[in-house]
Tab-separated table of C-alpha atoms and ligand atoms in Angstrom:
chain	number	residue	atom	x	y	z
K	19	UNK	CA	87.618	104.817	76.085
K	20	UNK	CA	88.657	107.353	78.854
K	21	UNK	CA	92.358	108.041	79.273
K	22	UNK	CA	93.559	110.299	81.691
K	23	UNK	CA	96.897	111.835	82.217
K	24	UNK	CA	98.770	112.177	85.339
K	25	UNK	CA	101.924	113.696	86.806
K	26	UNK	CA	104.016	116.205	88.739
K	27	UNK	CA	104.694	119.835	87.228
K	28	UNK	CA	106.365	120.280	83.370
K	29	UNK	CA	106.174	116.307	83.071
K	30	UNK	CA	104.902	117.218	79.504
K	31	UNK	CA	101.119	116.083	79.593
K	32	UNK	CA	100.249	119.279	77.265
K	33	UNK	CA	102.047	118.437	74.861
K	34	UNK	CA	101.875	114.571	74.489
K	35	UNK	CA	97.727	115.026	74.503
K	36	UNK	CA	98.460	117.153	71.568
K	37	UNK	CA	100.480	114.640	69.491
K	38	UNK	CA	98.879	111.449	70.980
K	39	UNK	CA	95.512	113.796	69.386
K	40	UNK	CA	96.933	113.194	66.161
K	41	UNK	CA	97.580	110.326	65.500
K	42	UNK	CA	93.830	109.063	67.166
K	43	UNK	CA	92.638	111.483	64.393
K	44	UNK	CA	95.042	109.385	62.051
K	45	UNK	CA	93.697	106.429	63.157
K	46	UNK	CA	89.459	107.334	63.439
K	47	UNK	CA	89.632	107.331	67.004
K	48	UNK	CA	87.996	110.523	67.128
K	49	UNK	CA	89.806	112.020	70.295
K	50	UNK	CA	88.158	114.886	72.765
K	51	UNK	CA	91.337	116.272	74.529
K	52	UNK	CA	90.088	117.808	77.958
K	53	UNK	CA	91.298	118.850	80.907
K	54	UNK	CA	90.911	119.838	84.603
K	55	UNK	CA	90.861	122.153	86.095
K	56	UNK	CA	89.144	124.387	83.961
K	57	UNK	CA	87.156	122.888	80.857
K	58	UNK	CA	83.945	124.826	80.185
K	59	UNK	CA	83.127	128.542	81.130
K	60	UNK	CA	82.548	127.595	84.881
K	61	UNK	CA	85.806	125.684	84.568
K	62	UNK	CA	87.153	128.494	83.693
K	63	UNK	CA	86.641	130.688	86.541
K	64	UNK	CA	86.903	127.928	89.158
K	65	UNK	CA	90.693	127.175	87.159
K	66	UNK	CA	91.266	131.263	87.712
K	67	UNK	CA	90.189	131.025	91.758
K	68	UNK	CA	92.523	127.924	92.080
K	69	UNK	CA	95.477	128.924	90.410
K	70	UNK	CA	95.373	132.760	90.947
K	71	UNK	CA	93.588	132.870	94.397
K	72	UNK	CA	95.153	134.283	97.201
K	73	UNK	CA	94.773	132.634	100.622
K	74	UNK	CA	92.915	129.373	99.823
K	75	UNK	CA	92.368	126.820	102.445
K	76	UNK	CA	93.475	123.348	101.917
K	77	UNK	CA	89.496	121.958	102.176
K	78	UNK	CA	88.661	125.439	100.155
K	79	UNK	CA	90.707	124.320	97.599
K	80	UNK	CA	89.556	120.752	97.392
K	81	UNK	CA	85.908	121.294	97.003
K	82	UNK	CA	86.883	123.784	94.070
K	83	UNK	CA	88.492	121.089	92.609
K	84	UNK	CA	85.566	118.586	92.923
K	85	UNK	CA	83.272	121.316	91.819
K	86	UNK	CA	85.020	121.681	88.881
K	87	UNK	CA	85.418	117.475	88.376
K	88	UNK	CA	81.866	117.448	89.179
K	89	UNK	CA	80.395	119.761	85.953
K	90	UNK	CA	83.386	118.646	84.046
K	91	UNK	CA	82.140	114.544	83.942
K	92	UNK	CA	78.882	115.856	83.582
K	93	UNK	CA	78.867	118.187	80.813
K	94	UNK	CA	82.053	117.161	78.753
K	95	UNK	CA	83.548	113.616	79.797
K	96	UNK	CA	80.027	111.398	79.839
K	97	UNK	CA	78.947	112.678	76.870
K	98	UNK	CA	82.371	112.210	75.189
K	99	UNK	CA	82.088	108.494	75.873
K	100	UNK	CA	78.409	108.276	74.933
K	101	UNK	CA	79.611	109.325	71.594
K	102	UNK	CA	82.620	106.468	71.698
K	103	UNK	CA	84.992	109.050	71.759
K	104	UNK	CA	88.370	108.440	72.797
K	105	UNK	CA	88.511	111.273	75.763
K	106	UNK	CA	92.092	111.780	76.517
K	107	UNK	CA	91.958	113.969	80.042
K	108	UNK	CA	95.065	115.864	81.532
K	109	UNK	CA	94.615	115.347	85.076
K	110	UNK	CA	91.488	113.388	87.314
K	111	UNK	CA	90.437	112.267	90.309
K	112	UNK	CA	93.796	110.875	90.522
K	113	UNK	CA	95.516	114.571	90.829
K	114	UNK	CA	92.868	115.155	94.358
K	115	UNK	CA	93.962	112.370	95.769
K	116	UNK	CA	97.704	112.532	95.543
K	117	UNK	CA	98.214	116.783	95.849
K	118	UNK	CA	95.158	117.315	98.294
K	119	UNK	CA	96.352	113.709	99.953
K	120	UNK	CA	99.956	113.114	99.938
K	121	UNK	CA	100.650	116.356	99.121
K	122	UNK	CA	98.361	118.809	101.925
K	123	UNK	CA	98.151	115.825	104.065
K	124	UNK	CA	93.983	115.478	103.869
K	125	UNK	CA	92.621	112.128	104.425
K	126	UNK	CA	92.957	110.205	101.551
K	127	UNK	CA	89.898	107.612	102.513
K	128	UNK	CA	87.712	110.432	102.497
K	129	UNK	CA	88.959	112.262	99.245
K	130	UNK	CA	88.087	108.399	97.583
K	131	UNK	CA	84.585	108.649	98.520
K	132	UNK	CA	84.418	112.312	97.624
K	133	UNK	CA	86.358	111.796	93.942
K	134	UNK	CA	83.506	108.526	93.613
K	135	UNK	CA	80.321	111.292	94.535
K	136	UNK	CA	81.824	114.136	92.679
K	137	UNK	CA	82.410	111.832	89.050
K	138	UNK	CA	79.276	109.575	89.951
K	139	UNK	CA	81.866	106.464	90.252
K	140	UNK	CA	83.471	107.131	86.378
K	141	UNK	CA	86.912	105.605	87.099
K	142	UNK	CA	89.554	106.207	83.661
K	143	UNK	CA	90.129	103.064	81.490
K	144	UNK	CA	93.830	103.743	81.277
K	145	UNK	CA	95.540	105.960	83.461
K	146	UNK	CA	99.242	107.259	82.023
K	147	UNK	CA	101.400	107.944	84.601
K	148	UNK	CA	104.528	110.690	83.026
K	149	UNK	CA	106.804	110.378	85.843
K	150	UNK	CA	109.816	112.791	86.499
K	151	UNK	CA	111.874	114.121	89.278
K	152	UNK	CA	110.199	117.583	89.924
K	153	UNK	CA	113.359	119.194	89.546
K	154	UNK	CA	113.679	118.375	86.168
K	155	UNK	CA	109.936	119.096	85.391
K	156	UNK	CA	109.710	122.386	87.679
K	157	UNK	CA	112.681	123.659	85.104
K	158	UNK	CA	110.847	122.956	82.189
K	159	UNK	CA	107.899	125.415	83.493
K	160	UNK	CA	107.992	129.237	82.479
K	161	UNK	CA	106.113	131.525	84.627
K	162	UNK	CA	104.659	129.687	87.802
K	163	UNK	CA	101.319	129.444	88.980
K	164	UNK	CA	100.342	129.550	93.003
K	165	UNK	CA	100.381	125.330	92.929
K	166	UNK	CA	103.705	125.400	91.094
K	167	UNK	CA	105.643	127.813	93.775
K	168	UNK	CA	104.768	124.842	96.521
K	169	UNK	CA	108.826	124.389	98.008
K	170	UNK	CA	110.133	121.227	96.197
K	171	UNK	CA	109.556	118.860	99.165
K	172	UNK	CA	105.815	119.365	98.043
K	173	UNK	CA	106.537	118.462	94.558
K	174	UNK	CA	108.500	115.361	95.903
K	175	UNK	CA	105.367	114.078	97.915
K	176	UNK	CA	103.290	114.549	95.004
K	177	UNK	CA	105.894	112.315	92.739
K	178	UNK	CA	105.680	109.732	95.432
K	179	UNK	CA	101.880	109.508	95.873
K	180	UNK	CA	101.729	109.191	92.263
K	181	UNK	CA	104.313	105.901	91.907
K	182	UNK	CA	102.151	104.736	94.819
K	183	UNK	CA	99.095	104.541	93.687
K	184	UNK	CA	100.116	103.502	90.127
K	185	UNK	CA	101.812	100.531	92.171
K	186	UNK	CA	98.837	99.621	93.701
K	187	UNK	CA	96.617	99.507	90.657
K	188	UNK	CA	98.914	98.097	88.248
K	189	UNK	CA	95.699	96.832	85.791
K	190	UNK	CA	94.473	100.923	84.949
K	191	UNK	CA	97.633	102.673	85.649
K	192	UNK	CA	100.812	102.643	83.019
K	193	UNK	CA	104.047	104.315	84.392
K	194	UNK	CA	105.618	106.231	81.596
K	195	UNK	CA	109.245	107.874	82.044
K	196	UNK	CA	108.770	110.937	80.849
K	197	UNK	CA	112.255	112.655	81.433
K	198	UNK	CA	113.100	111.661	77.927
K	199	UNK	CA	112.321	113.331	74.830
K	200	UNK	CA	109.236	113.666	73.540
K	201	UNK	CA	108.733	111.799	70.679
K	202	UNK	CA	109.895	108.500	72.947
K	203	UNK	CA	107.818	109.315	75.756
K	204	UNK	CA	104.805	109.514	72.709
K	205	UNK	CA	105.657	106.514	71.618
K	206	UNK	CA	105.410	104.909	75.106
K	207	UNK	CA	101.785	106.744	75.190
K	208	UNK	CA	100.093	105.703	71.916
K	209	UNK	CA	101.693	101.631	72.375
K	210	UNK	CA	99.814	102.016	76.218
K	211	UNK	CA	96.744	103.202	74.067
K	212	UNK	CA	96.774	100.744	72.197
K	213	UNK	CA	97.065	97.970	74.589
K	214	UNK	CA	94.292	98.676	76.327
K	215	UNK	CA	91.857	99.275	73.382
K	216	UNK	CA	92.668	96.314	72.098
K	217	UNK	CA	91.901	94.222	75.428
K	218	UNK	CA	88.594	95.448	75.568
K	219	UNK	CA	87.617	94.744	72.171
K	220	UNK	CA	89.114	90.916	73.063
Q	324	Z5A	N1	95.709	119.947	90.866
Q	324	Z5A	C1	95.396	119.596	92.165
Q	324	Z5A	O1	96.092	120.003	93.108
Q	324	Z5A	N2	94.312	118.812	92.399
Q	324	Z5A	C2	93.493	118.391	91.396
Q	324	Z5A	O2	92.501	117.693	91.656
Q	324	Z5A	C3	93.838	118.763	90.049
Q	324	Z5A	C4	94.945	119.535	89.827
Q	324	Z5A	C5	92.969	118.313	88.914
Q	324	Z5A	C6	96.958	122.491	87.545
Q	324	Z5A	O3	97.897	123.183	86.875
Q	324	Z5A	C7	97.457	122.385	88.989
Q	324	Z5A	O4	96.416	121.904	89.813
Q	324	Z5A	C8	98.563	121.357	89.074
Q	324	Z5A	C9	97.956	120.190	89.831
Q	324	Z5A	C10	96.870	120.819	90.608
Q	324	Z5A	N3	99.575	121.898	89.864
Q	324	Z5A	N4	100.600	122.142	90.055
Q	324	Z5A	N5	101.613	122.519	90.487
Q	324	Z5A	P1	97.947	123.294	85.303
Q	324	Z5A	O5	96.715	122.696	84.685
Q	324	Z5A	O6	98.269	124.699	84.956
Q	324	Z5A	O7	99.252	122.538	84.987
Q	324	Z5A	P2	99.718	121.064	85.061
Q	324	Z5A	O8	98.633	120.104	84.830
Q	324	Z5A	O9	100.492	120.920	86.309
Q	324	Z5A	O10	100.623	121.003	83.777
Q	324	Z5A	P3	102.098	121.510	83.679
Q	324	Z5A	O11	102.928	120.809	84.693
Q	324	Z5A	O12	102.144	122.990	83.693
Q	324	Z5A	O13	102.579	121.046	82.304
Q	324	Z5A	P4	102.452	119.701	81.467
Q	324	Z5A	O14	101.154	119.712	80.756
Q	324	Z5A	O15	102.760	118.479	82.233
Q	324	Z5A	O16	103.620	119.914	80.479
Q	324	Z5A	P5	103.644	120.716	79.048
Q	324	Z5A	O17	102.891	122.017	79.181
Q	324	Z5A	O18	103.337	119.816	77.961
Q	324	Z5A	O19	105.210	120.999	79.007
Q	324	Z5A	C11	105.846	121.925	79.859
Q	324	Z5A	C12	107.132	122.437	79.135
Q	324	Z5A	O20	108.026	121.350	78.958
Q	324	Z5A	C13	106.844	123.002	77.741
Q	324	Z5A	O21	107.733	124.062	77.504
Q	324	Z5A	C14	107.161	121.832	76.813
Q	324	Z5A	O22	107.590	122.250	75.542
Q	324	Z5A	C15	108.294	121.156	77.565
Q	324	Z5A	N6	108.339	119.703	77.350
Q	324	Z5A	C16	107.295	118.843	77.290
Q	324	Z5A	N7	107.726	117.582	77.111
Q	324	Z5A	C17	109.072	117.647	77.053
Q	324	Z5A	C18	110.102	116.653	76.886
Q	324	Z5A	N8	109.814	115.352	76.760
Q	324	Z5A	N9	111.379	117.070	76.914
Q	324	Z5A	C19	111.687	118.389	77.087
Q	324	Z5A	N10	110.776	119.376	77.230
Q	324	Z5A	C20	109.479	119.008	77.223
């Protein structure tokens, strides 16, 4: 099963991957925790360019993305689910469409069909929403990368775009509220996880 984790800045993903990790390990699941951008050596260098780069382009900064979404389903996600892994992913598609979309203000029918050719149509399972107001997550971040400095208002529009598109798909997406502590907000997670595993096995 593919999960993947979304949300604005310091909403905790790291570190709820980690624990949700262990108990799938508890329980056989056999977990891959991944992530984007960067997984992989090419990730890697395209995660340096897009978080350290100076000067990027809104459409520069998208394809980077989608080249990095691109190897990443390829060469690390696909296989994962060949193997009936459970592939638990901090940020996806979902991340293009609502910072490169609601947040830069590119058109979001076109970053759809681009997500769709860049992942070869491989839509999560489950999609965990940890929602928070970004002034509470932006505090919980120690030294800030070039997509973290974005003024607040950015941050808000990214919040926004996320609760909207997790309305509109209420059947993949699960809205978490992750301004609580973390063992709750776990919890929340590994029930979600649960869920769904068990409807598909129905
Ligand atoms: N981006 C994009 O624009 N387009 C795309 O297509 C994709 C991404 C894929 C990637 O940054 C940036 O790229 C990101 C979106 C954009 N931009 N921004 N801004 P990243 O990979 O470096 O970081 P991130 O994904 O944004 O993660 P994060 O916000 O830095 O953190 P997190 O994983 O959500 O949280 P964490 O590291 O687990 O926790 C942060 C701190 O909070 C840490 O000290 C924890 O101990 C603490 N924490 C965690 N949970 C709690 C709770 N429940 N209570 C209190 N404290 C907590």
């Amino acid at each position: 099963m593919f999960v993947s984790f979304e949300g604005p800045e310091g909403a905790g993903k790291s570190s709820v991957i980690r624990c949700l990790a262990q108990l799938a390990e508890e329980s056989s699941l056999r977990p891959l925790c991944t992530r984007e951008p960067g997984d992989g050596p090419l990730g890697a260098r395209i995660r340096d360019m897009l978080l350290h780069g100076e000067n990027l382009s809104p459409k520069c900064e998208l394809f980077l993305f989608l080249a990095d979404r691109a190897q990443h389903v390829e060469s690390i996600v696909r296989p994962a689910l060949v193997a009936k892994q459970l592939v638990l992913c901090d940020r996806y598609s979902d991340s293009t469409l609502v910072y490169q979309g609601y947040g830069r203000g590119l058109d979001k029918d076109l970053l759809r069909e681009w997500n769709d050719f860049a992942t070869g149509g491989l839509v999560p399972d489950l999609t965990l929403l940890l929602d928070i107001d970004p002034e509470l997550g932006l505090a919980r971040i120690v030294g800030k990368d070039r997509l973290d400095s974005e003024p607040l208002d950015f941050h808000q529009a990214v919040r926004q775009g996320f609760l909207a598109e997790a309305e509109q798909d209420p059947s993949r997406w699960s809205v978490v509220d992750a301004s609580r502590d973390l063992e709750t907000v776990v919890d929340d997670c590994w029930a979600a996880i649960l869920r769904s595993l068990e409807a598909r096995h129905k």
